PDB file of C-alpha atoms in Angstrom:
ATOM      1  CA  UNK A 423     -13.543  11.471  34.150  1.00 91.00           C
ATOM      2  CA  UNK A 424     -17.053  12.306  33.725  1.00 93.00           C
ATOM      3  CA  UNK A 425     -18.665  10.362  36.364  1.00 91.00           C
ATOM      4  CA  UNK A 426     -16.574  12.891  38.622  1.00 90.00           C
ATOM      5  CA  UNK A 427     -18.768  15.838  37.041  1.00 90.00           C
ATOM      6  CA  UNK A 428     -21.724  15.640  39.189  1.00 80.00           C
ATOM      7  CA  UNK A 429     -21.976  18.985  40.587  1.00 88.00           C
ATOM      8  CA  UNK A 430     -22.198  21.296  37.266  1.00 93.00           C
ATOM      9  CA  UNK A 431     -24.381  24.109  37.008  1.00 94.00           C
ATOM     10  CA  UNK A 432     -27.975  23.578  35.364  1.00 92.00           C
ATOM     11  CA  UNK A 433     -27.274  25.577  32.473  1.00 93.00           C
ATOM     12  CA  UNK A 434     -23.215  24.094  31.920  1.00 96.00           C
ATOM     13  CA  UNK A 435     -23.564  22.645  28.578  1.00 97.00           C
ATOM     14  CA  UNK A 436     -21.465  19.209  29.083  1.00 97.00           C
ATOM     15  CA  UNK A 437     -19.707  18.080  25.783  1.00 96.00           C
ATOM     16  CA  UNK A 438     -17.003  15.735  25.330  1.00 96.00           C
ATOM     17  CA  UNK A 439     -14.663  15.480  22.066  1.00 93.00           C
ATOM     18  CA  UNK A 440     -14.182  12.162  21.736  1.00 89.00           C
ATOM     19  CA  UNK A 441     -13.740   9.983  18.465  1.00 87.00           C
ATOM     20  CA  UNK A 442     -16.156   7.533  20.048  1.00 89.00           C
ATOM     21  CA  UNK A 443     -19.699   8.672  21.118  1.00 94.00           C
ATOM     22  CA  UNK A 444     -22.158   6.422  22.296  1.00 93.00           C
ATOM     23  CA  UNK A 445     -20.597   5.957  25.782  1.00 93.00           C
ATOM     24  CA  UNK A 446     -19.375   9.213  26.926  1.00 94.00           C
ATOM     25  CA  UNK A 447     -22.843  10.369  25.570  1.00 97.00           C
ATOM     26  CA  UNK A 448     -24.698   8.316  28.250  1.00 96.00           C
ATOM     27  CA  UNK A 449     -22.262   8.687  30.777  1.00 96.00           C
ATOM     28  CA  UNK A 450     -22.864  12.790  30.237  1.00 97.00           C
ATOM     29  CA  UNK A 451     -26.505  11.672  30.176  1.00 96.00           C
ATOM     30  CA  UNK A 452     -26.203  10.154  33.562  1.00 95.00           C
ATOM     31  CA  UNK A 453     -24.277  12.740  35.772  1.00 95.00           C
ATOM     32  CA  UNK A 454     -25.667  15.751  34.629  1.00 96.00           C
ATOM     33  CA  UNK A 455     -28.893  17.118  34.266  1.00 94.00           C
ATOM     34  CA  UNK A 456     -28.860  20.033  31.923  1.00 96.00           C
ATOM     35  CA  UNK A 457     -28.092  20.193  28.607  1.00 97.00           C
ATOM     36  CA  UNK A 458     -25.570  17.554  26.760  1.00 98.00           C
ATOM     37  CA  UNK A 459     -24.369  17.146  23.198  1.00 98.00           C
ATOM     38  CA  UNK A 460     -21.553  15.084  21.611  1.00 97.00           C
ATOM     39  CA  UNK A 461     -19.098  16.637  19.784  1.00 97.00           C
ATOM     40  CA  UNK A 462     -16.038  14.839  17.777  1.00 96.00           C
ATOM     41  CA  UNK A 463     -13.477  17.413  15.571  1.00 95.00           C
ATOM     42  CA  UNK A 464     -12.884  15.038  12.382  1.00 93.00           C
ATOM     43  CA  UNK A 465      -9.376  17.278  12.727  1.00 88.00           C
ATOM     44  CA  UNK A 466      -6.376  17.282  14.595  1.00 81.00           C
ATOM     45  CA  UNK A 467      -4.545  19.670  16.836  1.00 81.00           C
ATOM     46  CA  UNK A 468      -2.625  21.164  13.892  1.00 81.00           C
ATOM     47  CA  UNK A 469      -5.227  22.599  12.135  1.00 88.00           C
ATOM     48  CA  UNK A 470      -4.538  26.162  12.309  1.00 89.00           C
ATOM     49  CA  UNK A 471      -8.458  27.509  12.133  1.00 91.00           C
ATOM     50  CA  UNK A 472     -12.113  25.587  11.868  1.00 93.00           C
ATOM     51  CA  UNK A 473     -12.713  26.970   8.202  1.00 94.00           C
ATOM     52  CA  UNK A 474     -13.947  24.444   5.966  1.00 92.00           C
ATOM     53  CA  UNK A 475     -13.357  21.613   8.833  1.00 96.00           C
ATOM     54  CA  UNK A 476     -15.893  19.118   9.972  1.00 96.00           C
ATOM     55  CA  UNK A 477     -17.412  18.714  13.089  1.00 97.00           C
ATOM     56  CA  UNK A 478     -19.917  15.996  14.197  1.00 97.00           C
ATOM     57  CA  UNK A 479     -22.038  16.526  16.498  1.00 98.00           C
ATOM     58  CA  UNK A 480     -24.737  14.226  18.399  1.00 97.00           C
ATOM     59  CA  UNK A 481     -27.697  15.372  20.178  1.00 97.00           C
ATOM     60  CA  UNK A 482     -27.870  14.785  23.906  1.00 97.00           C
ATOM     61  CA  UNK A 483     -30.893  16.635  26.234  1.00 96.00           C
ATOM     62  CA  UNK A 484     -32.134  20.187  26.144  1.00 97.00           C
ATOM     63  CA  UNK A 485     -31.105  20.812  21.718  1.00 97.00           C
ATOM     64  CA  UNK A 486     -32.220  24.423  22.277  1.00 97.00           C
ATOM     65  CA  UNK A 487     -30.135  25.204  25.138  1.00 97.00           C
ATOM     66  CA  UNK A 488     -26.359  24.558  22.905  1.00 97.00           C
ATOM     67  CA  UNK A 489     -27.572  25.801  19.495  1.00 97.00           C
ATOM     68  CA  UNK A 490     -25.426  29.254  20.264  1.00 97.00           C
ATOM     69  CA  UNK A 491     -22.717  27.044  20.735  1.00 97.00           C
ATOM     70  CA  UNK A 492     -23.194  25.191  17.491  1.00 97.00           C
ATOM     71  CA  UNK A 493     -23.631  28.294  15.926  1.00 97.00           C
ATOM     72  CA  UNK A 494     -20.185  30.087  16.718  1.00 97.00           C
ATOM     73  CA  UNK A 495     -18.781  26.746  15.309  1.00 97.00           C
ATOM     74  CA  UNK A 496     -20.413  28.156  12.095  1.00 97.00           C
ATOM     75  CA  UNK A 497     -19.499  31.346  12.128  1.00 97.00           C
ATOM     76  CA  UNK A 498     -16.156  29.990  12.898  1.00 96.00           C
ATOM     77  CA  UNK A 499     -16.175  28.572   9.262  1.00 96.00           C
ATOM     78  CA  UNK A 500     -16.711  25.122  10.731  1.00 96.00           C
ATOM     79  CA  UNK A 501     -19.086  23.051   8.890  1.00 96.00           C
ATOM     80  CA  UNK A 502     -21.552  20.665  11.125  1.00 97.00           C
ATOM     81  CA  UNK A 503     -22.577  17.359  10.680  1.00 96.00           C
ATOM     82  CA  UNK A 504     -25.322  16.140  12.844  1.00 97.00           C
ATOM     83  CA  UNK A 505     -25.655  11.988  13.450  1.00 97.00           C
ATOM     84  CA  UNK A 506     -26.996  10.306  15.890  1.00 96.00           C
ATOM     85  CA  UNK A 507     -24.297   8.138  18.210  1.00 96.00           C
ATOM     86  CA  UNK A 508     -24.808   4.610  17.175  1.00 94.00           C
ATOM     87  CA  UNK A 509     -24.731   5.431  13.755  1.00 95.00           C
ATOM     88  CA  UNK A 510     -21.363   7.957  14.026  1.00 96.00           C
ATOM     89  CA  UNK A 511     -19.622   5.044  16.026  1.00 93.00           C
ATOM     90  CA  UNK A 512     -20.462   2.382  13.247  1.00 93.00           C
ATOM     91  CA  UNK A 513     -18.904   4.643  10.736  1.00 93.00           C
ATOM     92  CA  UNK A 514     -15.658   5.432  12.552  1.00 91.00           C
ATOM     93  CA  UNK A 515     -15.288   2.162  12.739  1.00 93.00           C
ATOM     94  CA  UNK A 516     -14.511   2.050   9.088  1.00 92.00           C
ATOM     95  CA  UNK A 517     -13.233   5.489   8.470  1.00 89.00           C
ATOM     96  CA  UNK A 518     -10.748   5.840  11.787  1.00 89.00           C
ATOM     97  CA  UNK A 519     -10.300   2.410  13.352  1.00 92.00           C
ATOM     98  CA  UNK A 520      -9.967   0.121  10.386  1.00 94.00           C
ATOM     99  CA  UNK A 521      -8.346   2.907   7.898  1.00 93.00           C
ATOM    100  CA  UNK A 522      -5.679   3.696  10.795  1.00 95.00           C
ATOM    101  CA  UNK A 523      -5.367   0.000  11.440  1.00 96.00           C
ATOM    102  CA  UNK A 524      -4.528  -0.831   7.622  1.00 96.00           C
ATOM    103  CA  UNK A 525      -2.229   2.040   7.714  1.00 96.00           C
ATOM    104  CA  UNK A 526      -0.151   0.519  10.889  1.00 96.00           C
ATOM    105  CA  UNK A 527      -0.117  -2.981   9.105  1.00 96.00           C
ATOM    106  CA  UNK A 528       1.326  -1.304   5.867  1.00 96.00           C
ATOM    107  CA  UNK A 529       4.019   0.229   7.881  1.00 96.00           C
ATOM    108  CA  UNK A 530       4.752  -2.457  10.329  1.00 96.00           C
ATOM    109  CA  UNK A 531       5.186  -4.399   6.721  1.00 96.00           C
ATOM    110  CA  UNK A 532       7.296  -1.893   5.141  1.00 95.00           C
ATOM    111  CA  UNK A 533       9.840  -1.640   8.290  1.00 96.00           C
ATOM    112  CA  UNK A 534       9.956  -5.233   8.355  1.00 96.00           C
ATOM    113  CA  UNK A 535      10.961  -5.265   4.415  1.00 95.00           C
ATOM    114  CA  UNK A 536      13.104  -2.344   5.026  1.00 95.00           C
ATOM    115  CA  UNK A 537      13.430  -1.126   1.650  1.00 94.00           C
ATOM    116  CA  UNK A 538      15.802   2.115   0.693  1.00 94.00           C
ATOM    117  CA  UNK A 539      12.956   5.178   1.493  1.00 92.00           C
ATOM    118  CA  UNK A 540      14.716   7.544  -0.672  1.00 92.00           C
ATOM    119  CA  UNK A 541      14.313   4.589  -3.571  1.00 93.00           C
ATOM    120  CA  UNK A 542      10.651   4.223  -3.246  1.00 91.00           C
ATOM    121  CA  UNK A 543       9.830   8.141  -2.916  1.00 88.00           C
ATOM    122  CA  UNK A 544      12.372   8.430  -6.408  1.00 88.00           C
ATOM    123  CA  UNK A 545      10.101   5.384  -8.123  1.00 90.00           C
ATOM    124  CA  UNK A 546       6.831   6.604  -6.538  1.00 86.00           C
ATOM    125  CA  UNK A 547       3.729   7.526  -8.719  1.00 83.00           C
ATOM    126  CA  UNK A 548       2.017  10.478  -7.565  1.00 83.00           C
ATOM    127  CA  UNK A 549      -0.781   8.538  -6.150  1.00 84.00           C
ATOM    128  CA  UNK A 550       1.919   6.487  -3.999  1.00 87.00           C
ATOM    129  CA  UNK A 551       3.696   9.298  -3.055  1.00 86.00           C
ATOM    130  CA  UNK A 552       0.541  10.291  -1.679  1.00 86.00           C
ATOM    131  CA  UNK A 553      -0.509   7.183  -0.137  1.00 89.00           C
ATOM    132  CA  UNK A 554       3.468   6.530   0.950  1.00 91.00           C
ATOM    133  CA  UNK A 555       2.773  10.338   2.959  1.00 89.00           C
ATOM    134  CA  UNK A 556      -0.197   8.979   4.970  1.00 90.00           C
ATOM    135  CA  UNK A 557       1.102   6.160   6.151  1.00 94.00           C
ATOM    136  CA  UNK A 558       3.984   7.659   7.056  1.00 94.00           C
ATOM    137  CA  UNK A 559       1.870  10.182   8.602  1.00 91.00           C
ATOM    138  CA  UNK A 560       0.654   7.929  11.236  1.00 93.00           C
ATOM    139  CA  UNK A 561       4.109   7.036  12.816  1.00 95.00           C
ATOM    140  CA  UNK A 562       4.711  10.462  12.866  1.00 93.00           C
ATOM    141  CA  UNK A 563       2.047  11.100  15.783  1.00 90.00           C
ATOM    142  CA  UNK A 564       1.434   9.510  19.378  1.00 91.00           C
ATOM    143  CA  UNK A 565       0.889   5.642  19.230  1.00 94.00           C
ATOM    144  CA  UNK A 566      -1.060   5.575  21.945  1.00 94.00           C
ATOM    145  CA  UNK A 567      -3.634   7.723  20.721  1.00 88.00           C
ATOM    146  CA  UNK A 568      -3.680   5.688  17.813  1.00 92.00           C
ATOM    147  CA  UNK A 569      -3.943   2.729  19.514  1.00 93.00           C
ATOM    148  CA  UNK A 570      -7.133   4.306  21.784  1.00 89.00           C
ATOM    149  CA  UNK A 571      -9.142   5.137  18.331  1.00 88.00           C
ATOM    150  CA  UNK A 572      -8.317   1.200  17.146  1.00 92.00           C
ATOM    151  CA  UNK A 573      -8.851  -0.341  20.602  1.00 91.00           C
ATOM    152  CA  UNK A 574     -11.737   1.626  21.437  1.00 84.00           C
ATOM    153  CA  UNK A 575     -14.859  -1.029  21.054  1.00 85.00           C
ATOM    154  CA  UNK A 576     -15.072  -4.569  20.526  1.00 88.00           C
ATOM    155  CA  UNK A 577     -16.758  -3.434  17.182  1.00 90.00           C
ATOM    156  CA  UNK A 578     -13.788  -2.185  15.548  1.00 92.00           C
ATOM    157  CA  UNK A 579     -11.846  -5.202  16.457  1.00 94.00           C
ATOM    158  CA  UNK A 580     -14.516  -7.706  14.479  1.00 95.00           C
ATOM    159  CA  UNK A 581     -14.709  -5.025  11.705  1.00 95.00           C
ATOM    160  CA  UNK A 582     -10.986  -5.431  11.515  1.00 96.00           C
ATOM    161  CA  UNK A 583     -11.211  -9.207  11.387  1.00 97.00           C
ATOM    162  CA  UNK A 584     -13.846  -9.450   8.530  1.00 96.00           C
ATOM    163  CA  UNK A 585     -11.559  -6.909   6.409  1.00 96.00           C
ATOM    164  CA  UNK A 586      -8.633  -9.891   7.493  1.00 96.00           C
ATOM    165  CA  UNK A 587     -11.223 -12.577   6.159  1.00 97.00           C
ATOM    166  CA  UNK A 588     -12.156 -10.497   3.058  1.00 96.00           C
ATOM    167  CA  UNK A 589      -8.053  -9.783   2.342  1.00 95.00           C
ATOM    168  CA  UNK A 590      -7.732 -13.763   2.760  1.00 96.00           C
ATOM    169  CA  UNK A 591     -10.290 -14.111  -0.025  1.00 96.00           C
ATOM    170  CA  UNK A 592      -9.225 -12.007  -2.087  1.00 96.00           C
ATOM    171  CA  UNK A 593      -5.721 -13.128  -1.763  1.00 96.00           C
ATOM    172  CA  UNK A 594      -7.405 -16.837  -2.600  1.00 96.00           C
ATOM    173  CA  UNK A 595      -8.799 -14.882  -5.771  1.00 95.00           C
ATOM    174  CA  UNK A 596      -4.836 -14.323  -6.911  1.00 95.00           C
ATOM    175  CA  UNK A 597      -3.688 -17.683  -6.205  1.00 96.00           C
ATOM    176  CA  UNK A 598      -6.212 -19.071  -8.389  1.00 96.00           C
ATOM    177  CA  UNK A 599      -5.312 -16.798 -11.345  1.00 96.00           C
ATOM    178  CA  UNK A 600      -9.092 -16.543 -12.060  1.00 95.00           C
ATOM    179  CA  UNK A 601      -8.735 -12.888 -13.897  1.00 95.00           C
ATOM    180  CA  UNK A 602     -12.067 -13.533 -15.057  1.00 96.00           C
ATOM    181  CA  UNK A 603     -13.621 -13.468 -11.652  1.00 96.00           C
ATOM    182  CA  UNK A 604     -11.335 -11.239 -10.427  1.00 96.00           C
ATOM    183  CA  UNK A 605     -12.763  -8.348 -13.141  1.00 96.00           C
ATOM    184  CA  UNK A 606     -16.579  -9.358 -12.736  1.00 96.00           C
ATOM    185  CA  UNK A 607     -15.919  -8.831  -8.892  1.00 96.00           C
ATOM    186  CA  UNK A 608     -14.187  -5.510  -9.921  1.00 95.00           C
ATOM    187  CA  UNK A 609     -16.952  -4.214 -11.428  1.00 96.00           C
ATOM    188  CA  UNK A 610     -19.482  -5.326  -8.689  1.00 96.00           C
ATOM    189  CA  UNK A 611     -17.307  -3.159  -6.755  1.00 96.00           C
ATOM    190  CA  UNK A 612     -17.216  -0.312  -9.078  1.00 95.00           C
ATOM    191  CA  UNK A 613     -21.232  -0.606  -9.566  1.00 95.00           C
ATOM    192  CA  UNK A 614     -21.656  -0.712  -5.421  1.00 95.00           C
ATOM    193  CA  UNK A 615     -19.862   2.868  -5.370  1.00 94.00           C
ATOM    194  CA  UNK A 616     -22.021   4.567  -8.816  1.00 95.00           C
ATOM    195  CA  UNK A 617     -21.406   7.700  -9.298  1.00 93.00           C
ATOM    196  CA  UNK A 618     -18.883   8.653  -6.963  1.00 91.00           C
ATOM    197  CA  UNK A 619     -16.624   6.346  -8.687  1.00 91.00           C
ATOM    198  CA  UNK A 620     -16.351   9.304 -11.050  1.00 92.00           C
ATOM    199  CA  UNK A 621     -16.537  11.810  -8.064  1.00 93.00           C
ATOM    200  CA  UNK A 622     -13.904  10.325  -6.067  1.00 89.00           C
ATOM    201  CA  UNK A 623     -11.548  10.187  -9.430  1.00 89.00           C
ATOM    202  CA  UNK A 624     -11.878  13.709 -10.144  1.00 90.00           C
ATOM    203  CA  UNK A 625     -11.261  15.015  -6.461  1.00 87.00           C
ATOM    204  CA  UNK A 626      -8.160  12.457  -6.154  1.00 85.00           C
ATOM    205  CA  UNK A 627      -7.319  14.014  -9.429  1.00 86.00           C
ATOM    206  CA  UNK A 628      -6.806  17.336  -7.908  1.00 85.00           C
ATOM    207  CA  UNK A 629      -5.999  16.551  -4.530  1.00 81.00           C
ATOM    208  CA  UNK A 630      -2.927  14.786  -6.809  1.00 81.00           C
ATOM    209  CA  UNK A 631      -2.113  18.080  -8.656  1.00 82.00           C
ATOM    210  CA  UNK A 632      -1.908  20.367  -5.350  1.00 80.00           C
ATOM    211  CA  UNK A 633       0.002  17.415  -3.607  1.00 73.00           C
ATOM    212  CA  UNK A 634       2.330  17.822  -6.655  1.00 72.00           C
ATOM    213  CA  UNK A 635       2.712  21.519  -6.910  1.00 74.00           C
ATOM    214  CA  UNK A 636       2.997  21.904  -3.505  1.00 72.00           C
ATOM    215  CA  UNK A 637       5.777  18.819  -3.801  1.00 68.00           C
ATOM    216  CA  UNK A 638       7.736  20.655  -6.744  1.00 67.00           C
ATOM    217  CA  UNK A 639       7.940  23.915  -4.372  1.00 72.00           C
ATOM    218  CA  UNK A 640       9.528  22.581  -1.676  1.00 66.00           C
ATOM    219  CA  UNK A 641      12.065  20.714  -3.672  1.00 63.00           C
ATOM    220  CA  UNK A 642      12.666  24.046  -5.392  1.00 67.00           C
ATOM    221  CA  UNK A 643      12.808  25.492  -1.689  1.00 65.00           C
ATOM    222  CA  UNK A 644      15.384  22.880  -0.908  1.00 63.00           C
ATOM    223  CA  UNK A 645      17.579  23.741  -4.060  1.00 59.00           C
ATOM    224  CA  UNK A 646      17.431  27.367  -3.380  1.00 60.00           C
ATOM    225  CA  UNK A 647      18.840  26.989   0.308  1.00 61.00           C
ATOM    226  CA  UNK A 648      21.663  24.724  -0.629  1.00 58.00           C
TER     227      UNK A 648
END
C-alpha cells in the first residue's frame, strides 16, 4: 500500500498506524519525499476519546514540519511517547506479540479442558477474574488481526520460542521439587524488577478495586432488571 503513494504533495505529512514500525517507516522513507513520522495508537477502536491514551510515535524526515500534528494529539488529551523504530519493535515484541500469544495458548488450553465458565468466574479470585476477562478479551476481537500483530516479524516468533524454552525450564524446576531453587530464583526475579515490584502491586491493587466495583454494579444492574 505505500509503495503506491508516490505522487503526494511535498508538504503531505505521510504516517502510518501500524503496531510494527521499522518497515513501513522506510518504505514511507522511500516513496515520499517530504515529511514522515511513525505513529502506533497503543489503543483500540473502542476507545471513545485520546484522553489519557498513549501514542508512540517515531521520527521519520523533516521533525519540524508534523510537530502541529503531534501537538493536537496533545491537546487532544493524548499523551506521546517518542522511540525510535528498532527499539519500539523490540518492545512490542514482548508487550503485543508474546503477551497476545500467551493469551491465545491459555485459551486454546482452556477450550480444550472445557471446564463449566460460570464455575470458574463463581471460584475466581479477583485477580483471576481479571486475568480470566483478558483472555477472554482476545477471542472476543478479529483473529486475524491478532494473528498479523503475532506473525508480524521473524523476531516475535524466536521471542516466542525462548519464552517456550524458559516455560520448559521452569516446568523442569517443578518436576524436581527443588522449592529451594525455585524461591532463590523467585527472588532474582523480584530483585530484576526493584522498585516497581511495589509499584506494580499497588496499581494492580486498584486496578482490582475499580474492576470490582465496577463488577458489583453490573450484577446489581442485572438484579434490578430481572
Amino acid at each position: 500500500m505505500i509503495e503506491k503513494l508516490g505522487n503526494l504533495p511535498e508538504d503531505c505529512i505521510l504516517c502510518d498506524l501500524t503496531s510494527v514500525k521499522s518497515k513501513p517507516l522506510n518504505a514511507m522513507l522511500n516513496v515520499h519525499q517530504g515529511p514522515v513520522v511513525g505513529l502506533h495508537p497503543m489503543f483500540g477502536p473502542d476507545v471513545p476519546s485520546l484522553a489519557k491514551q498513549v501514542i508512540v510515535y517515531c521520527d521519520g524526515r523533516q521533525e519540524a514540519e508534523y510537530q502541529w500534528l503531534l501537538e493536537q494529539f496533545k491537546i487532544w488529551g493524548a499523551s506521546l511517547c517518542q522511540i525510535s523504530a528498532e527499539q519500539h519493535d523490540k518492545g512490542m515484541t514482548l508487550i503485543q506479540a508474546l503477551r497476545h500469544f500467551t493469551s491465545f495458548a491459555y485459551g486454546r488450553h482452556l477450550s480444550q479442558q472445557n471446564p463449566d465458565l460460570d464455575t470458574l468466574v463463581k471460584l475466581s479470585s479477583p485477580i483471576y477474574r481479571l486475568e480470566l476477562a483478558m483472555v477472554g478479551r482476545l477471542f472476543a476481537q478479529d483473529p486475524t488481526l491478532y494473528g498479523d500483530i503475532i506473525m508480524s516479524s521473524d523476531e516475535n516468533i524466536e521471542m516466542i520460542k525462548c519464552f517456550h524454552k524458559q516455560f520448559g525450564e521452569a516446568l523442569a524446576l517443578l518436576d524436581s521439587k527443588d522449592k529451594a531453587k525455585f524461591v532463590t530464583e523467585f527472588n532474582e526475579v523480584s530483585d530484576w524488577f526493584g522498585d516497581y515490584s511495589q509499584q506494580f502491586m499497588s496499581e494492580s491493587q486498584n486496578l482490582l478495586k475499580q474492576a470490582n466495583d465496577a463488577i458489583h454494579r453490573a450484577s446489581q444492574l442485572n438484579i434490578s432488571s430481572e
